[in-house]
PDB file of C-alpha atoms and ligand atoms in Angstrom:
ATOM      1  CA  MET A  16       1.881 -11.087   0.761  1.00  0.00           C
ATOM      2  CA  ASN A  17       5.087  -9.344   0.492  1.00  0.00           C
ATOM      3  CA  THR A  18       5.186  -7.567   3.985  1.00  0.00           C
ATOM      4  CA  HIS A  19       7.262  -4.831   2.640  1.00  0.00           C
ATOM      5  CA  GLU A  20       5.372  -3.477  -0.267  1.00  0.00           C
ATOM      6  CA  LEU A  21       1.868  -2.008  -0.276  1.00  0.00           C
ATOM      7  CA  PHE A  22      -0.781  -4.868  -1.103  1.00  0.00           C
ATOM      8  CA  PHE A  23      -2.676  -3.909  -4.367  1.00  0.00           C
ATOM      9  CA  ARG A  24      -5.473  -5.406  -6.341  1.00  0.00           C
ATOM     10  CA  GLN A  25      -7.391  -4.026  -9.218  1.00  0.00           C
ATOM     11  CA  LEU A  26     -11.147  -5.049  -9.685  1.00  0.00           C
ATOM     12  CA  PHE A  27     -13.276  -4.540 -12.525  1.00  0.00           C
ATOM     13  CA  ASP A  28     -17.182  -3.914 -12.963  1.00  0.00           C
ATOM     14  CA  TYR A  29     -17.910  -5.129 -16.351  1.00  0.00           C
ATOM     15  CA  GLU A  30     -21.182  -3.176 -16.535  1.00  0.00           C
ATOM     16  CA  THR A  31     -19.962   0.228 -16.174  1.00  0.00           C
ATOM     17  CA  TRP A  32     -16.203  -0.264 -16.829  1.00  0.00           C
ATOM     18  CA  THR A  33     -15.181   0.886 -13.326  1.00  0.00           C
ATOM     19  CA  TYR A  34     -11.941  -0.011 -11.736  1.00  0.00           C
ATOM     20  CA  THR A  35     -12.145  -0.734  -7.976  1.00  0.00           C
ATOM     21  CA  TYR A  36      -8.822  -0.838  -5.810  1.00  0.00           C
ATOM     22  CA  LEU A  37      -8.014  -2.659  -2.701  1.00  0.00           C
ATOM     23  CA  ILE A  38      -4.830  -1.580  -1.056  1.00  0.00           C
ATOM     24  CA  ALA A  39      -3.491  -2.672   2.258  1.00  0.00           C
ATOM     25  CA  ASP A  40      -0.492  -2.696   4.640  1.00  0.00           C
ATOM     26  CA  PRO A  41       0.236  -6.541   4.776  1.00  0.00           C
ATOM     27  CA  GLU A  42       1.665  -6.087   8.065  1.00  0.00           C
ATOM     28  CA  THR A  43      -0.835  -4.342   9.900  1.00  0.00           C
ATOM     29  CA  ARG A  44      -3.810  -5.653   7.758  1.00  0.00           C
ATOM     30  CA  GLU A  45      -5.198  -2.461   7.297  1.00  0.00           C
ATOM     31  CA  ALA A  46      -6.804  -1.945   4.003  1.00  0.00           C
ATOM     32  CA  ALA A  47      -8.862   0.667   1.961  1.00  0.00           C
ATOM     33  CA  LEU A  48     -11.063   0.243  -1.036  1.00  0.00           C
ATOM     34  CA  ILE A  49     -11.116   3.074  -3.764  1.00  0.00           C
ATOM     35  CA  ASP A  50     -14.184   3.660  -5.788  1.00  0.00           C
ATOM     36  CA  THR A  51     -16.386   0.545  -5.151  1.00  0.00           C
ATOM     37  CA  VAL A  52     -19.435  -0.031  -7.239  1.00  0.00           C
ATOM     38  CA  LYS A  53     -22.771  -1.105  -5.439  1.00  0.00           C
ATOM     39  CA  GLU A  54     -23.220  -4.184  -7.497  1.00  0.00           C
ATOM     40  CA  GLN A  55     -19.847  -5.458  -6.341  1.00  0.00           C
ATOM     41  CA  VAL A  56     -20.011  -5.065  -2.639  1.00  0.00           C
ATOM     42  CA  GLU A  57     -20.101  -8.787  -1.990  1.00  0.00           C
ATOM     43  CA  ARG A  58     -17.256  -9.534  -4.198  1.00  0.00           C
ATOM     44  CA  ASP A  59     -15.188  -6.760  -2.442  1.00  0.00           C
ATOM     45  CA  LEU A  60     -16.274  -7.608   0.862  1.00  0.00           C
ATOM     46  CA  ASN A  61     -15.593 -11.321   0.347  1.00  0.00           C
ATOM     47  CA  LEU A  62     -12.036 -10.684  -0.736  1.00  0.00           C
ATOM     48  CA  VAL A  63     -11.281  -8.649   2.128  1.00  0.00           C
ATOM     49  CA  LYS A  64     -12.489 -11.254   4.558  1.00  0.00           C
ATOM     50  CA  GLU A  65     -10.672 -14.070   2.727  1.00  0.00           C
ATOM     51  CA  LEU A  66      -7.342 -12.022   2.691  1.00  0.00           C
ATOM     52  CA  GLY A  67      -7.805 -11.465   6.665  1.00  0.00           C
ATOM     53  CA  LEU A  68      -7.908  -7.749   6.298  1.00  0.00           C
ATOM     54  CA  HIS A  69      -9.272  -5.072   8.161  1.00  0.00           C
ATOM     55  CA  LEU A  70     -11.218  -2.465   6.170  1.00  0.00           C
ATOM     56  CA  LYS A  71     -10.369   1.088   7.530  1.00  0.00           C
ATOM     57  CA  PHE A  72     -11.256   3.090   4.681  1.00  0.00           C
ATOM     58  CA  VAL A  73     -13.816   3.028   1.728  1.00  0.00           C
ATOM     59  CA  MET A  74     -12.687   6.116  -0.399  1.00  0.00           C
ATOM     60  CA  GLU A  75     -14.290   7.953  -3.397  1.00  0.00           C
ATOM     61  CA  THR A  76     -12.375   9.934  -6.014  1.00  0.00           C
ATOM     62  CA  HIS A  77     -15.539  11.928  -6.891  1.00  0.00           C
ATOM     63  CA  VAL A  78     -19.365  11.884  -7.070  1.00  0.00           C
ATOM     64  CA  HIS A  79     -19.780   9.428  -9.855  1.00  0.00           C
ATOM     65  CA  ALA A  80     -22.342   9.854 -12.656  1.00  0.00           C
ATOM     66  CA  ASP A  81     -22.146   6.514 -14.282  1.00  0.00           C
ATOM     67  CA  HIS A  82     -22.372   3.965 -11.337  1.00  0.00           C
ATOM     68  CA  ILE A  83     -23.472   3.950  -7.727  1.00  0.00           C
ATOM     69  CA  THR A  84     -21.081   3.571  -5.302  1.00  0.00           C
ATOM     70  CA  GLY A  85     -20.836   0.653  -2.732  1.00  0.00           C
ATOM     71  CA  ALA A  86     -19.358   3.124   0.037  1.00  0.00           C
ATOM     72  CA  ASP A  87     -22.428   3.230   2.325  1.00  0.00           C
ATOM     73  CA  GLU A  88     -23.265  -0.356   2.264  1.00  0.00           C
ATOM     74  CA  ILE A  89     -19.678  -1.058   3.014  1.00  0.00           C
ATOM     75  CA  ARG A  90     -19.513   1.418   5.866  1.00  0.00           C
ATOM     76  CA  HIS A  91     -22.291  -0.122   7.379  1.00  0.00           C
ATOM     77  CA  ALA A  92     -21.288  -3.744   6.940  1.00  0.00           C
ATOM     78  CA  THR A  93     -17.845  -2.832   8.220  1.00  0.00           C
ATOM     79  CA  GLU A  94     -15.900  -0.388  10.476  1.00  0.00           C
ATOM     80  CA  ALA A  95     -14.615   1.443   7.404  1.00  0.00           C
ATOM     81  CA  LYS A  96     -14.806   5.171   7.228  1.00  0.00           C
ATOM     82  CA  GLY A  97     -16.074   6.875   4.330  1.00  0.00           C
ATOM     83  CA  VAL A  98     -13.347   9.212   2.713  1.00  0.00           C
ATOM     84  CA  VAL A  99     -13.725  11.770   0.072  1.00  0.00           C
ATOM     85  CA  GLY A 100     -11.966  14.882  -0.981  1.00  0.00           C
ATOM     86  CA  PHE A 101     -12.150  18.436  -0.559  1.00  0.00           C
ATOM     87  CA  GLY A 102     -15.027  19.477  -2.404  1.00  0.00           C
ATOM     88  CA  THR A 103     -17.112  16.478  -2.326  1.00  0.00           C
ATOM     89  CA  HIS A 104     -20.163  17.433   0.046  1.00  0.00           C
ATOM     90  CA  VAL A 105     -21.768  14.310   0.478  1.00  0.00           C
ATOM     91  CA  ALA A 106     -23.810  13.654   3.589  1.00  0.00           C
ATOM     92  CA  CYS A 107     -22.522  10.308   4.675  1.00  0.00           C
ATOM     93  CA  ALA A 108     -18.511  10.882   4.414  1.00  0.00           C
ATOM     94  CA  ASP A 109     -16.611  10.339   7.623  1.00  0.00           C
ATOM     95  CA  ILE A 110     -13.602  12.268   6.616  1.00  0.00           C
ATOM     96  CA  ARG A 111     -13.000  14.846   3.986  1.00  0.00           C
ATOM     97  CA  LEU A 112      -9.282  15.269   2.855  1.00  0.00           C
ATOM     98  CA  ASP A 113      -8.157  18.792   1.606  1.00  0.00           C
ATOM     99  CA  ASP A 114      -5.607  19.049  -0.874  1.00  0.00           C
ATOM    100  CA  GLY A 115      -2.335  17.799   0.461  1.00  0.00           C
ATOM    101  CA  ALA A 116      -4.015  16.110   3.438  1.00  0.00           C
ATOM    102  CA  HIS A 117      -3.628  12.268   4.235  1.00  0.00           C
ATOM    103  CA  VAL A 118      -4.702   9.399   6.077  1.00  0.00           C
ATOM    104  CA  GLU A 119      -2.623   6.609   7.402  1.00  0.00           C
ATOM    105  CA  LEU A 120      -3.052   3.019   6.267  1.00  0.00           C
ATOM    106  CA  GLY A 121      -0.609   1.021   8.592  1.00  0.00           C
ATOM    107  CA  ARG A 122       2.891   2.295   7.459  1.00  0.00           C
ATOM    108  CA  PHE A 123       1.619   3.800   4.317  1.00  0.00           C
ATOM    109  CA  ARG A 124       0.240   7.504   3.907  1.00  0.00           C
ATOM    110  CA  ILE A 125      -2.621   7.969   1.400  1.00  0.00           C
ATOM    111  CA  LYS A 126      -2.170  11.651   0.247  1.00  0.00           C
ATOM    112  CA  ALA A 127      -5.103  13.529  -1.082  1.00  0.00           C
ATOM    113  CA  LEU A 128      -4.443  15.800  -4.319  1.00  0.00           C
ATOM    114  CA  ALA A 129      -6.997  17.832  -5.292  1.00  0.00           C
ATOM    115  CA  THR A 130      -7.603  17.479  -9.118  1.00  0.00           C
ATOM    116  CA  PRO A 131     -11.032  19.182  -9.925  1.00  0.00           C
ATOM    117  CA  GLY A 132     -12.213  19.705 -13.549  1.00  0.00           C
ATOM    118  CA  HIS A 133     -14.056  16.518 -14.303  1.00  0.00           C
ATOM    119  CA  THR A 134     -16.246  17.485 -11.328  1.00  0.00           C
ATOM    120  CA  ASN A 135     -15.403  20.583  -8.898  1.00  0.00           C
ATOM    121  CA  GLY A 136     -14.721  17.832  -6.027  1.00  0.00           C
ATOM    122  CA  CYS A 137     -12.318  15.373  -7.823  1.00  0.00           C
ATOM    123  CA  THR A 138      -9.584  14.229  -5.802  1.00  0.00           C
ATOM    124  CA  SER A 139      -6.802  11.794  -6.738  1.00  0.00           C
ATOM    125  CA  TYR A 140      -5.120   9.630  -4.009  1.00  0.00           C
ATOM    126  CA  LEU A 141      -1.068   8.839  -3.904  1.00  0.00           C
ATOM    127  CA  VAL A 142       0.277   6.144  -2.156  1.00  0.00           C
ATOM    128  CA  ALA A 143       3.584   4.201  -2.258  1.00  0.00           C
ATOM    129  CA  GLY A 144       4.339   5.086  -5.943  1.00  0.00           C
ATOM    130  CA  ARG A 145       0.905   4.724  -7.277  1.00  0.00           C
ATOM    131  CA  VAL A 146      -1.865   7.568  -7.945  1.00  0.00           C
ATOM    132  CA  PHE A 147      -5.450   6.754  -8.243  1.00  0.00           C
ATOM    133  CA  THR A 148      -6.642   9.403 -10.620  1.00  0.00           C
ATOM    134  CA  GLY A 149     -10.509   8.873 -10.756  1.00  0.00           C
ATOM    135  CA  ASP A 150     -11.897  10.502 -13.956  1.00  0.00           C
ATOM    136  CA  ALA A 151      -9.562  13.476 -13.929  1.00  0.00           C
ATOM    137  CA  LEU A 152      -6.572  11.682 -15.707  1.00  0.00           C
ATOM    138  CA  LEU A 153      -7.454   8.482 -17.885  1.00  0.00           C
ATOM    139  CA  ILE A 154      -5.073   6.259 -19.654  1.00  0.00           C
ATOM    140  CA  ARG A 155      -4.661   8.244 -22.888  1.00  0.00           C
ATOM    141  CA  GLY A 156      -7.681  10.287 -22.066  1.00  0.00           C
ATOM    142  CA  THR A 157      -9.220  12.529 -19.536  1.00  0.00           C
ATOM    143  CA  GLY A 158     -12.645  12.799 -17.909  1.00  0.00           C
ATOM    144  CA  ARG A 159     -15.308  14.990 -19.577  1.00  0.00           C
ATOM    145  CA  THR A 160     -16.222  18.321 -18.023  1.00  0.00           C
ATOM    146  CA  ASP A 161     -19.586  19.030 -19.375  1.00  0.00           C
ATOM    147  CA  PHE A 162     -21.564  18.324 -16.229  1.00  0.00           C
ATOM    148  CA  GLN A 163     -21.388  18.021 -12.360  1.00  0.00           C
ATOM    149  CA  GLN A 164     -19.647  21.780 -12.375  1.00  0.00           C
ATOM    150  CA  GLY A 165     -16.901  20.539 -14.609  1.00  0.00           C
ATOM    151  CA  SER A 166     -14.203  22.788 -16.022  1.00  0.00           C
ATOM    152  CA  SER A 167     -12.064  22.012 -19.012  1.00  0.00           C
ATOM    153  CA  SER A 168      -9.637  24.883 -17.745  1.00  0.00           C
ATOM    154  CA  GLY A 169      -9.449  23.662 -14.102  1.00  0.00           C
ATOM    155  CA  LEU A 170      -8.946  20.057 -15.286  1.00  0.00           C
ATOM    156  CA  TYR A 171      -6.014  21.148 -17.612  1.00  0.00           C
ATOM    157  CA  ASP A 172      -4.521  22.694 -14.570  1.00  0.00           C
ATOM    158  CA  SER A 173      -5.041  19.708 -12.419  1.00  0.00           C
ATOM    159  CA  ILE A 174      -3.393  17.494 -14.587  1.00  0.00           C
ATOM    160  CA  THR A 175      -0.479  19.509 -15.932  1.00  0.00           C
ATOM    161  CA  GLN A 176       0.237  21.423 -12.634  1.00  0.00           C
ATOM    162  CA  LYS A 177      -0.326  18.917 -10.306  1.00  0.00           C
ATOM    163  CA  LEU A 178      -0.422  15.237 -11.665  1.00  0.00           C
ATOM    164  CA  PHE A 179       2.382  15.646 -14.193  1.00  0.00           C
ATOM    165  CA  THR A 180       4.720  16.943 -11.440  1.00  0.00           C
ATOM    166  CA  LEU A 181       4.502  13.730  -9.841  1.00  0.00           C
ATOM    167  CA  PRO A 182       7.632  11.429 -10.411  1.00  0.00           C
ATOM    168  CA  ASP A 183       7.651   9.953 -13.993  1.00  0.00           C
ATOM    169  CA  GLU A 184       7.693   6.335 -12.914  1.00  0.00           C
ATOM    170  CA  THR A 185       4.462   7.040 -10.630  1.00  0.00           C
ATOM    171  CA  LEU A 186       1.616   4.366 -11.749  1.00  0.00           C
ATOM    172  CA  VAL A 187      -1.463   5.738 -12.935  1.00  0.00           C
ATOM    173  CA  TYR A 188      -4.612   4.038 -11.856  1.00  0.00           C
ATOM    174  CA  PRO A 189      -7.793   5.599 -13.193  1.00  0.00           C
ATOM    175  CA  ALA A 190     -11.484   4.871 -12.281  1.00  0.00           C
ATOM    176  CA  HIS A 191     -12.271   3.551 -15.625  1.00  0.00           C
ATOM    177  CA  ASP A 192     -10.900   2.164 -18.979  1.00  0.00           C
ATOM    178  CA  TYR A 193     -12.885   1.484 -21.994  1.00  0.00           C
ATOM    179  CA  ARG A 194     -10.227  -0.191 -24.064  1.00  0.00           C
ATOM    180  CA  GLY A 195      -8.967  -2.594 -21.341  1.00  0.00           C
ATOM    181  CA  VAL A 196      -5.715  -0.803 -20.427  1.00  0.00           C
ATOM    182  CA  MET A 197      -5.339  -1.262 -16.749  1.00  0.00           C
ATOM    183  CA  VAL A 198      -2.314   0.895 -15.768  1.00  0.00           C
ATOM    184  CA  SER A 199      -0.107   3.880 -17.087  1.00  0.00           C
ATOM    185  CA  THR A 200       2.603   5.982 -15.708  1.00  0.00           C
ATOM    186  CA  ILE A 201       2.830   9.672 -15.327  1.00  0.00           C
ATOM    187  CA  GLU A 202       5.754   9.523 -18.020  1.00  0.00           C
ATOM    188  CA  GLU A 203       3.393   7.875 -20.574  1.00  0.00           C
ATOM    189  CA  GLU A 204       0.627  10.321 -20.152  1.00  0.00           C
ATOM    190  CA  LYS A 205       2.886  13.281 -20.341  1.00  0.00           C
ATOM    191  CA  LYS A 206       4.285  11.985 -23.640  1.00  0.00           C
ATOM    192  CA  PHE A 207       1.219  10.036 -25.117  1.00  0.00           C
ATOM    193  CA  ASN A 208      -1.937  11.404 -23.890  1.00  0.00           C
ATOM    194  CA  PRO A 209      -3.672  12.754 -27.004  1.00  0.00           C
ATOM    195  CA  ARG A 210      -5.514  15.597 -25.129  1.00  0.00           C
ATOM    196  CA  VAL A 211      -3.065  16.859 -22.401  1.00  0.00           C
ATOM    197  CA  GLY A 212       0.261  15.260 -23.275  1.00  0.00           C
ATOM    198  CA  GLY A 213       2.918  15.866 -25.943  1.00  0.00           C
ATOM    199  CA  GLY A 214       2.891  19.623 -24.838  1.00  0.00           C
ATOM    200  CA  LYS A 215      -0.663  20.194 -25.675  1.00  0.00           C
ATOM    201  CA  THR A 216      -1.567  23.676 -24.832  1.00  0.00           C
ATOM    202  CA  LYS A 217      -4.646  24.814 -22.518  1.00  0.00           C
ATOM    203  CA  GLU A 218      -6.270  26.356 -25.875  1.00  0.00           C
ATOM    204  CA  GLY A 219      -5.719  23.141 -27.592  1.00  0.00           C
ATOM    205  CA  PHE A 220      -7.397  21.053 -24.674  1.00  0.00           C
ATOM    206  CA  LEU A 221     -10.304  23.460 -24.382  1.00  0.00           C
ATOM    207  CA  GLU A 222     -11.050  22.939 -28.061  1.00  0.00           C
ATOM    208  CA  ILE A 223     -10.934  19.500 -27.830  1.00  0.00           C
ATOM    209  CA  MET A 224     -13.130  19.242 -24.796  1.00  0.00           C
ATOM    210  CA  ALA A 225     -15.606  21.589 -26.323  1.00  0.00           C
ATOM    211  CA  ASN A 226     -16.133  19.279 -29.311  1.00  0.00           C
ATOM    212  CA  LEU A 227     -16.421  16.059 -27.758  1.00  0.00           C
ATOM    213  CA  LYS A 228     -20.269  15.903 -28.121  1.00  0.00           C
ATOM    214  CA  LEU A 229     -20.807  12.936 -25.798  1.00  0.00           C
ATOM    215  CA  ALA A 230     -24.159  11.476 -24.831  1.00  0.00           C
ATOM    216  CA  MET A 231     -25.100  11.750 -21.340  1.00  0.00           C
ATOM    217  CA  PRO A 232     -24.063   8.742 -19.048  1.00  0.00           C
ATOM    218  CA  LYS A 233     -27.019   6.241 -18.855  1.00  0.00           C
ATOM    219  CA  LYS A 234     -27.276   6.072 -15.167  1.00  0.00           C
ATOM    220  CA  ILE A 235     -26.551   9.901 -14.388  1.00  0.00           C
ATOM    221  CA  GLN A 236     -30.034  10.478 -13.253  1.00  0.00           C
ATOM    222  CA  ILE A 237     -30.021   7.956 -10.660  1.00  0.00           C
ATOM    223  CA  ALA A 238     -26.194   7.828  -9.827  1.00  0.00           C
ATOM    224  CA  VAL A 239     -25.471  11.218  -9.012  1.00  0.00           C
ATOM    225  CA  PRO A 240     -28.299  11.582  -6.371  1.00  0.00           C
ATOM    226  CA  ALA A 241     -27.410   8.309  -5.005  1.00  0.00           C
ATOM    227  CA  ASN A 242     -23.975   8.947  -4.858  1.00  0.00           C
ATOM    228  CA  LEU A 243     -24.443  12.194  -2.940  1.00  0.00           C
ATOM    229  CA  ALA A 244     -25.734   9.887  -0.177  1.00  0.00           C
ATOM    230  CA  CYS A 245     -23.003   7.341  -0.853  1.00  0.00           C
ATOM    231  CA  GLY A 246     -25.141   4.764  -2.289  1.00  0.00           C
ATOM    232  CA  SER A 247     -27.805   4.859   0.165  1.00  0.00           C
ATOM    233  CA  PRO A 248     -30.843   6.973   0.419  1.00  0.00           C
ATOM    234  CA  PRO A 249     -30.152  10.169   2.572  1.00  0.00           C
ATOM    235  CA  SER A 250     -31.188   9.658   6.184  1.00  0.00           C
ATOM    236  CA  PRO A 251     -32.089  12.785   8.355  1.00  0.00           C
ATOM    237  CA  GLY A 252     -30.032  11.574  11.263  1.00  0.00           C
ATOM    238  CA  LYS A 253     -26.864  11.443   9.365  1.00  0.00           C
ATOM    239  CA  PRO A 254     -24.469  14.391   9.806  1.00  0.00           C
ATOM    240  CA  GLU A 255     -24.400  17.064   7.066  1.00  0.00           C
ATOM    241  CA  GLU A 256     -20.679  17.434   6.648  1.00  0.00           C
ATOM    242  CA  ALA A 257     -17.748  15.366   7.298  1.00  0.00           C
ATOM    243  CA  PRO A 258     -14.623  17.025   9.418  1.00  0.00           C
ATOM    244  CA  SER A 259     -12.182  18.159   7.050  1.00  0.00           C
ATOM    245  CA  ILE A 260      -8.577  17.247   7.405  1.00  0.00           C
ATOM    246  CA  ARG A 261      -6.291  19.817   6.403  1.00  0.00           C
ATOM    247  CA  GLN A 262      -2.732  19.593   5.100  1.00  0.00           C
ATOM    248  CA  GLY A 263      -0.754  16.999   6.943  1.00  0.00           C
TER     249      GLY A 263
HETATM  250 FE1  LIG B 497     -16.918  10.483 -13.219  1.00  0.00          FE
END
């Protein structure tokens, strides 16, 4: 491992086309997993163990509708704290990051950017020149906005007013890609994203989103309730609300 740079691994779940990310400070060995998948918990924990990392955080960009998170299982198997964004009210999160707030991962800061629209609680995480955009900004696409308190207008604002103001060279890592593309940049998405790039207006975006006519995700009926409990059935003993960390 290069001790100066953020350690980074991109992992893939072939059932749900989900990317999970493992990041770490190679010097302090502190690590975080972003957007885990329940069926892949063993894979992820094995990798963390093999690499001698200490898992500090298991983070969610939002409450997923297409797969069940491994967050709660991982929290129980390790000392990792569950981290979610400002508007994600799940019973099992330990830390809720408001817009602009951050957590520290060794020498690195993971900053939360509120990017609602796909869901009302979507948060992107910015660290060391990479942004993990969940289902807000996808590669040459965006998340859908037709359920989970989605808002096309809100998503357009989140992408154009927040994500597109990041430096052009910022690497974009989404929660999914259905064509096998693994990474993009803010510059590329500003130029080529067919929904929000190339100067697309909000009106144009609203029209595209209103006419997508997508089928519901196969797992939505089980995934959303399960993910509100971070992948485990809710237990009455758990705290209702995580403490919120404000701008920092
Ligand atoms: Fe999603």
